[in-house]
CSV table of C-alpha atoms and ligand atoms in Angstrom, one decimal:
chain,number,residue,atom,x,y,z
E,27,UNK,CA,23.8,20.2,-19.5
E,28,UNK,CA,22.4,22.3,-16.6
E,29,UNK,CA,24.7,24.0,-14.2
E,30,UNK,CA,23.5,23.9,-10.6
E,31,UNK,CA,24.1,26.4,-7.8
E,32,UNK,CA,25.3,23.5,-5.7
E,33,UNK,CA,26.1,19.8,-6.3
E,34,UNK,CA,22.9,17.8,-6.7
E,35,UNK,CA,22.3,15.1,-4.1
E,36,UNK,CA,23.7,11.7,-4.8
E,37,UNK,CA,21.3,9.2,-6.6
E,38,UNK,CA,20.0,6.7,-4.0
E,39,UNK,CA,20.6,3.2,-5.3
E,40,UNK,CA,20.6,-0.5,-4.4
E,41,UNK,CA,23.0,-3.3,-5.2
E,42,UNK,CA,21.9,-6.1,-7.6
E,43,UNK,CA,22.7,-9.7,-7.1
E,44,UNK,CA,25.1,-11.1,-9.8
E,45,UNK,CA,26.2,-7.7,-11.2
E,46,UNK,CA,28.1,-4.5,-10.6
E,47,UNK,CA,25.5,-2.1,-12.0
E,48,UNK,CA,23.2,-0.6,-9.4
E,49,UNK,CA,19.4,0.0,-9.3
E,50,UNK,CA,18.7,3.8,-9.2
E,51,UNK,CA,15.8,4.4,-6.8
E,52,UNK,CA,13.2,6.8,-8.1
E,53,UNK,CA,10.2,6.7,-5.6
E,54,UNK,CA,9.3,4.6,-2.7
E,55,UNK,CA,5.7,3.5,-2.4
E,56,UNK,CA,4.4,1.6,0.6
E,57,UNK,CA,1.1,-0.3,1.2
E,58,UNK,CA,-0.4,-0.3,4.7
E,59,UNK,CA,-2.4,-3.2,6.4
E,60,UNK,CA,-1.6,-5.7,3.7
E,61,UNK,CA,-1.5,-8.7,6.1
E,62,UNK,CA,-4.7,-9.4,8.1
E,63,UNK,CA,-2.8,-10.4,11.2
E,64,UNK,CA,-0.9,-7.1,11.3
E,65,UNK,CA,-4.0,-5.0,10.6
E,66,UNK,CA,-5.6,-6.8,13.6
E,67,UNK,CA,-2.7,-6.1,15.9
E,68,UNK,CA,-2.9,-2.4,15.0
E,69,UNK,CA,-6.6,-2.4,15.8
E,70,UNK,CA,-7.5,-1.6,12.2
E,71,UNK,CA,-10.2,-3.2,10.1
E,72,UNK,CA,-9.1,-5.7,7.5
E,73,UNK,CA,-10.1,-4.0,4.2
E,74,UNK,CA,-10.0,-5.9,1.0
E,75,UNK,CA,-11.7,-3.3,-1.2
E,76,UNK,CA,-9.3,-0.4,-1.4
E,77,UNK,CA,-5.5,-0.5,-0.6
E,78,UNK,CA,-4.0,2.2,1.6
E,79,UNK,CA,-0.8,3.8,0.3
E,80,UNK,CA,1.8,6.1,1.7
E,81,UNK,CA,5.3,7.1,0.5
E,82,UNK,CA,8.9,7.6,1.7
E,83,UNK,CA,11.5,9.8,0.0
E,84,UNK,CA,14.0,8.0,-2.2
E,85,UNK,CA,16.9,9.1,0.0
E,86,UNK,CA,15.3,7.3,3.0
E,87,UNK,CA,17.0,4.2,1.6
E,88,UNK,CA,19.8,2.6,3.5
E,89,UNK,CA,21.4,0.1,1.2
E,90,UNK,CA,22.7,-3.2,2.6
E,91,UNK,CA,25.1,-4.2,-0.1
E,92,UNK,CA,25.5,-7.6,1.6
E,93,UNK,CA,27.7,-6.7,4.4
E,94,UNK,CA,25.2,-5.3,6.9
E,95,UNK,CA,24.3,-1.7,7.7
E,96,UNK,CA,24.2,0.7,10.6
E,97,UNK,CA,20.8,2.5,10.9
E,98,UNK,CA,20.6,5.5,13.1
E,99,UNK,CA,18.0,5.7,15.8
E,100,UNK,CA,15.8,8.6,14.7
E,101,UNK,CA,15.1,11.7,16.7
E,102,UNK,CA,11.7,12.7,18.2
E,103,UNK,CA,10.5,9.1,19.0
E,104,UNK,CA,10.5,6.8,22.0
E,105,UNK,CA,8.9,4.0,20.0
E,106,UNK,CA,10.8,3.0,16.8
E,107,UNK,CA,9.1,-0.1,15.3
E,108,UNK,CA,10.4,-2.6,12.8
E,109,UNK,CA,8.2,-3.8,9.9
E,110,UNK,CA,9.8,-6.4,7.6
E,111,UNK,CA,8.5,-6.3,4.1
E,112,UNK,CA,9.1,-7.7,0.6
E,113,UNK,CA,10.4,-5.0,-1.8
E,114,UNK,CA,9.3,-5.0,-5.4
E,115,UNK,CA,11.6,-3.0,-7.8
E,116,UNK,CA,10.2,-1.7,-11.1
E,117,UNK,CA,12.1,-1.6,-14.4
E,118,UNK,CA,9.1,-0.2,-16.3
E,119,UNK,CA,6.3,2.1,-15.2
E,120,UNK,CA,3.2,3.7,-16.7
E,121,UNK,CA,-0.3,4.6,-15.8
E,122,UNK,CA,-3.4,2.4,-15.5
E,123,UNK,CA,-1.4,-0.7,-15.8
E,124,UNK,CA,-3.6,-3.8,-16.2
E,125,UNK,CA,-3.4,-6.4,-13.4
E,126,UNK,CA,-2.7,-9.1,-16.0
E,127,UNK,CA,0.5,-7.4,-17.4
E,128,UNK,CA,1.6,-5.8,-14.1
E,129,UNK,CA,4.4,-8.3,-13.4
E,130,UNK,CA,6.0,-7.6,-16.7
E,131,UNK,CA,7.3,-4.3,-15.3
E,132,UNK,CA,9.0,-5.9,-12.3
E,133,UNK,CA,12.8,-5.8,-12.2
E,134,UNK,CA,13.3,-7.9,-9.1
E,135,UNK,CA,12.7,-8.4,-5.5
E,136,UNK,CA,14.3,-7.7,-2.1
E,137,UNK,CA,13.6,-7.4,1.6
E,138,UNK,CA,13.4,-4.2,3.5
E,139,UNK,CA,12.3,-2.5,6.7
E,140,UNK,CA,9.5,0.0,6.8
E,141,UNK,CA,10.8,1.7,10.0
E,142,UNK,CA,8.0,3.5,11.8
E,143,UNK,CA,7.9,6.1,14.6
E,144,UNK,CA,4.9,4.4,16.1
E,145,UNK,CA,4.3,7.0,18.8
E,146,UNK,CA,4.1,9.7,16.2
E,147,UNK,CA,1.9,7.5,14.0
E,148,UNK,CA,-0.6,7.0,16.9
E,149,UNK,CA,-0.7,10.7,17.5
E,150,UNK,CA,-1.3,11.4,13.8
E,151,UNK,CA,-4.0,8.8,13.6
E,152,UNK,CA,-5.8,10.3,16.7
E,153,UNK,CA,-5.8,13.8,15.1
E,154,UNK,CA,-6.4,12.7,11.5
E,155,UNK,CA,-3.0,14.1,10.5
E,156,UNK,CA,-0.8,12.8,7.8
E,157,UNK,CA,1.8,10.1,8.5
E,158,UNK,CA,4.9,11.7,7.0
E,159,UNK,CA,6.7,12.3,10.4
E,160,UNK,CA,5.9,8.7,11.4
E,161,UNK,CA,6.9,7.0,8.2
E,162,UNK,CA,9.0,9.2,5.9
E,163,UNK,CA,12.0,10.1,8.1
E,164,UNK,CA,15.7,9.9,7.4
E,165,UNK,CA,17.0,6.4,7.0
E,166,UNK,CA,13.5,4.9,7.4
E,167,UNK,CA,13.8,2.5,4.4
E,168,UNK,CA,16.7,0.0,4.8
E,169,UNK,CA,16.8,-2.3,1.8
E,170,UNK,CA,18.7,-5.4,0.7
E,171,UNK,CA,20.5,-6.4,-2.4
E,172,UNK,CA,17.9,-6.9,-5.2
E,173,UNK,CA,17.4,-10.2,-6.9
E,174,UNK,CA,16.5,-9.9,-10.6
E,175,UNK,CA,13.4,-11.7,-11.9
E,176,UNK,CA,15.7,-13.4,-14.4
E,177,UNK,CA,17.2,-15.2,-11.4
E,178,UNK,CA,14.3,-15.7,-9.1
E,179,UNK,CA,11.1,-15.4,-11.2
E,180,UNK,CA,8.1,-14.0,-9.4
E,181,UNK,CA,7.9,-15.5,-5.9
E,182,UNK,CA,4.4,-16.5,-4.8
E,183,UNK,CA,5.3,-18.3,-1.6
E,184,UNK,CA,8.3,-17.1,0.5
E,185,UNK,CA,8.8,-16.8,4.3
E,186,UNK,CA,9.2,-13.2,5.5
E,187,UNK,CA,11.0,-13.2,8.8
E,188,UNK,CA,12.6,-10.7,11.2
E,189,UNK,CA,14.8,-11.6,14.2
E,190,UNK,CA,16.1,-9.1,16.7
E,191,UNK,CA,19.2,-10.2,18.7
E,192,UNK,CA,18.6,-13.8,17.6
E,193,UNK,CA,14.9,-13.9,18.6
E,194,UNK,CA,12.1,-14.3,16.1
E,195,UNK,CA,9.8,-11.3,16.2
E,196,UNK,CA,8.0,-11.5,12.8
E,197,UNK,CA,7.2,-14.6,10.7
E,198,UNK,CA,4.8,-14.5,7.7
E,199,UNK,CA,4.5,-15.6,4.1
E,200,UNK,CA,4.1,-13.4,1.1
E,201,UNK,CA,1.3,-15.7,0.0
E,202,UNK,CA,-0.8,-14.1,2.8
E,203,UNK,CA,-0.7,-10.6,1.3
E,204,UNK,CA,-4.2,-9.2,0.9
E,205,UNK,CA,-3.2,-7.4,-2.3
E,206,UNK,CA,-0.7,-9.4,-4.3
E,207,UNK,CA,2.1,-7.8,-6.3
E,208,UNK,CA,0.1,-7.5,-9.5
E,209,UNK,CA,-2.8,-5.9,-7.7
E,210,UNK,CA,-0.6,-3.4,-5.9
E,211,UNK,CA,1.0,-2.3,-9.1
E,212,UNK,CA,-2.4,-2.0,-10.8
E,213,UNK,CA,-3.8,0.0,-8.0
E,214,UNK,CA,-0.8,2.3,-7.6
E,215,UNK,CA,-0.8,3.1,-11.3
E,216,UNK,CA,-4.3,4.5,-11.0
E,217,UNK,CA,-3.0,7.1,-8.6
E,218,UNK,CA,0.6,7.8,-9.8
E,219,UNK,CA,2.6,7.4,-13.0
E,220,UNK,CA,4.9,4.6,-12.1
E,221,UNK,CA,8.5,4.9,-13.4
E,222,UNK,CA,11.6,2.7,-13.7
E,223,UNK,CA,13.4,2.8,-10.4
E,224,UNK,CA,10.3,2.9,-8.3
E,225,UNK,CA,10.2,0.6,-5.2
E,226,UNK,CA,7.2,-0.9,-3.5
E,227,UNK,CA,7.2,-1.9,0.1
E,228,UNK,CA,4.5,-4.5,0.2
E,229,UNK,CA,3.4,-4.6,3.8
E,230,UNK,CA,4.3,-6.4,7.0
E,231,UNK,CA,3.0,-9.5,8.8
E,232,UNK,CA,2.2,-9.4,12.6
E,233,UNK,CA,4.8,-9.0,15.3
E,234,UNK,CA,5.9,-5.4,14.9
E,235,UNK,CA,7.6,-4.2,18.0
E,236,UNK,CA,10.0,-1.6,19.4
E,237,UNK,CA,13.8,-1.4,18.7
E,238,UNK,CA,16.5,0.0,20.9
E,239,UNK,CA,20.1,1.2,20.1
E,240,UNK,CA,22.4,-1.8,19.8
E,241,UNK,CA,19.7,-4.1,18.5
E,242,UNK,CA,20.8,-6.4,15.7
E,243,UNK,CA,18.2,-7.1,13.1
E,244,UNK,CA,18.1,-10.0,10.6
E,245,UNK,CA,15.4,-9.7,8.0
E,246,UNK,CA,14.9,-12.5,5.4
E,247,UNK,CA,12.8,-13.1,2.3
E,248,UNK,CA,13.1,-16.9,2.2
E,249,UNK,CA,16.4,-17.8,0.6
E,250,UNK,CA,16.1,-14.9,-1.9
E,251,UNK,CA,17.1,-11.8,0.1
E,252,UNK,CA,18.7,-10.8,3.4
E,253,UNK,CA,19.2,-7.6,5.3
E,254,UNK,CA,21.3,-7.3,8.4
E,255,UNK,CA,21.2,-4.0,10.4
E,256,UNK,CA,22.3,-2.7,13.7
E,257,UNK,CA,20.5,0.2,15.3
E,258,UNK,CA,23.1,2.8,16.3
Z,325,LIG,MN1,4.7,-1.2,6.6
C-alpha cells in the first residue's frame, strides 16, 4: 500500500441501472463531427475516412444518478453550447481491437452532454490551437445512469434528443452516426490502449446552441437513458 502526501482524488463514477455497484470512470474519449448534419452546421467537411478524436478528464463527469443535476456555468466563456451524445461505457479494453469483436467489450450505454465553450473553440480553430480549453473544462461531461448491455443489448436505432426549458433543440438518431460504435472502438484502439472504465462520447446531431444560467436541460437516448440538468 502506498502512502500519499495528501488524500488522492475521489474516483469519478456513474450509477448503473438495476444495481448498487458503480461504474468507475477511467478516461473519456470523444469523437467530433460524427453526424453529417452537425458537421455541416459547424461549417466542417463531412469526412468518412478518418475519425477526429479529443478527450476530457475523467473528473469532468457530473453524474446524474436519476434525480437530476446542477451543472455550473463555466468561467471564461460567453457561449456555452450543449451537445447531446450517446455514451458507450467499456468493461474491457485493449489495443488494435477488431471491428468485428469491438462490441464484446461494451459494458453499457447512457446519454451525456459534451459541453463546449464554443467561443474558445472557434478561437482555437482559427489559430490552429488545441481544443482543451473549449472541451475539457471542469464539469464539461454530465452523464446519465448507465444501462448494461445485459439489459438493453446493443442499440442500433434510438432517438437522441435534447430539450431546453421544454423546447426541442436537438433531435437525431444514433443510426445516423458516420462511425458506428464498433468502428469508433476499433479506431480509438489504434491510437490508445483502451481500458475498463473508459467512456466514449459518440458525437452530436445538429441543433447545438447556447445555454444560460437557469436553463433546464432534458437529454434522452430513446427510452434507455435520461439526463436532467440545470445550469447554475
Ligand atoms: Mn461532441
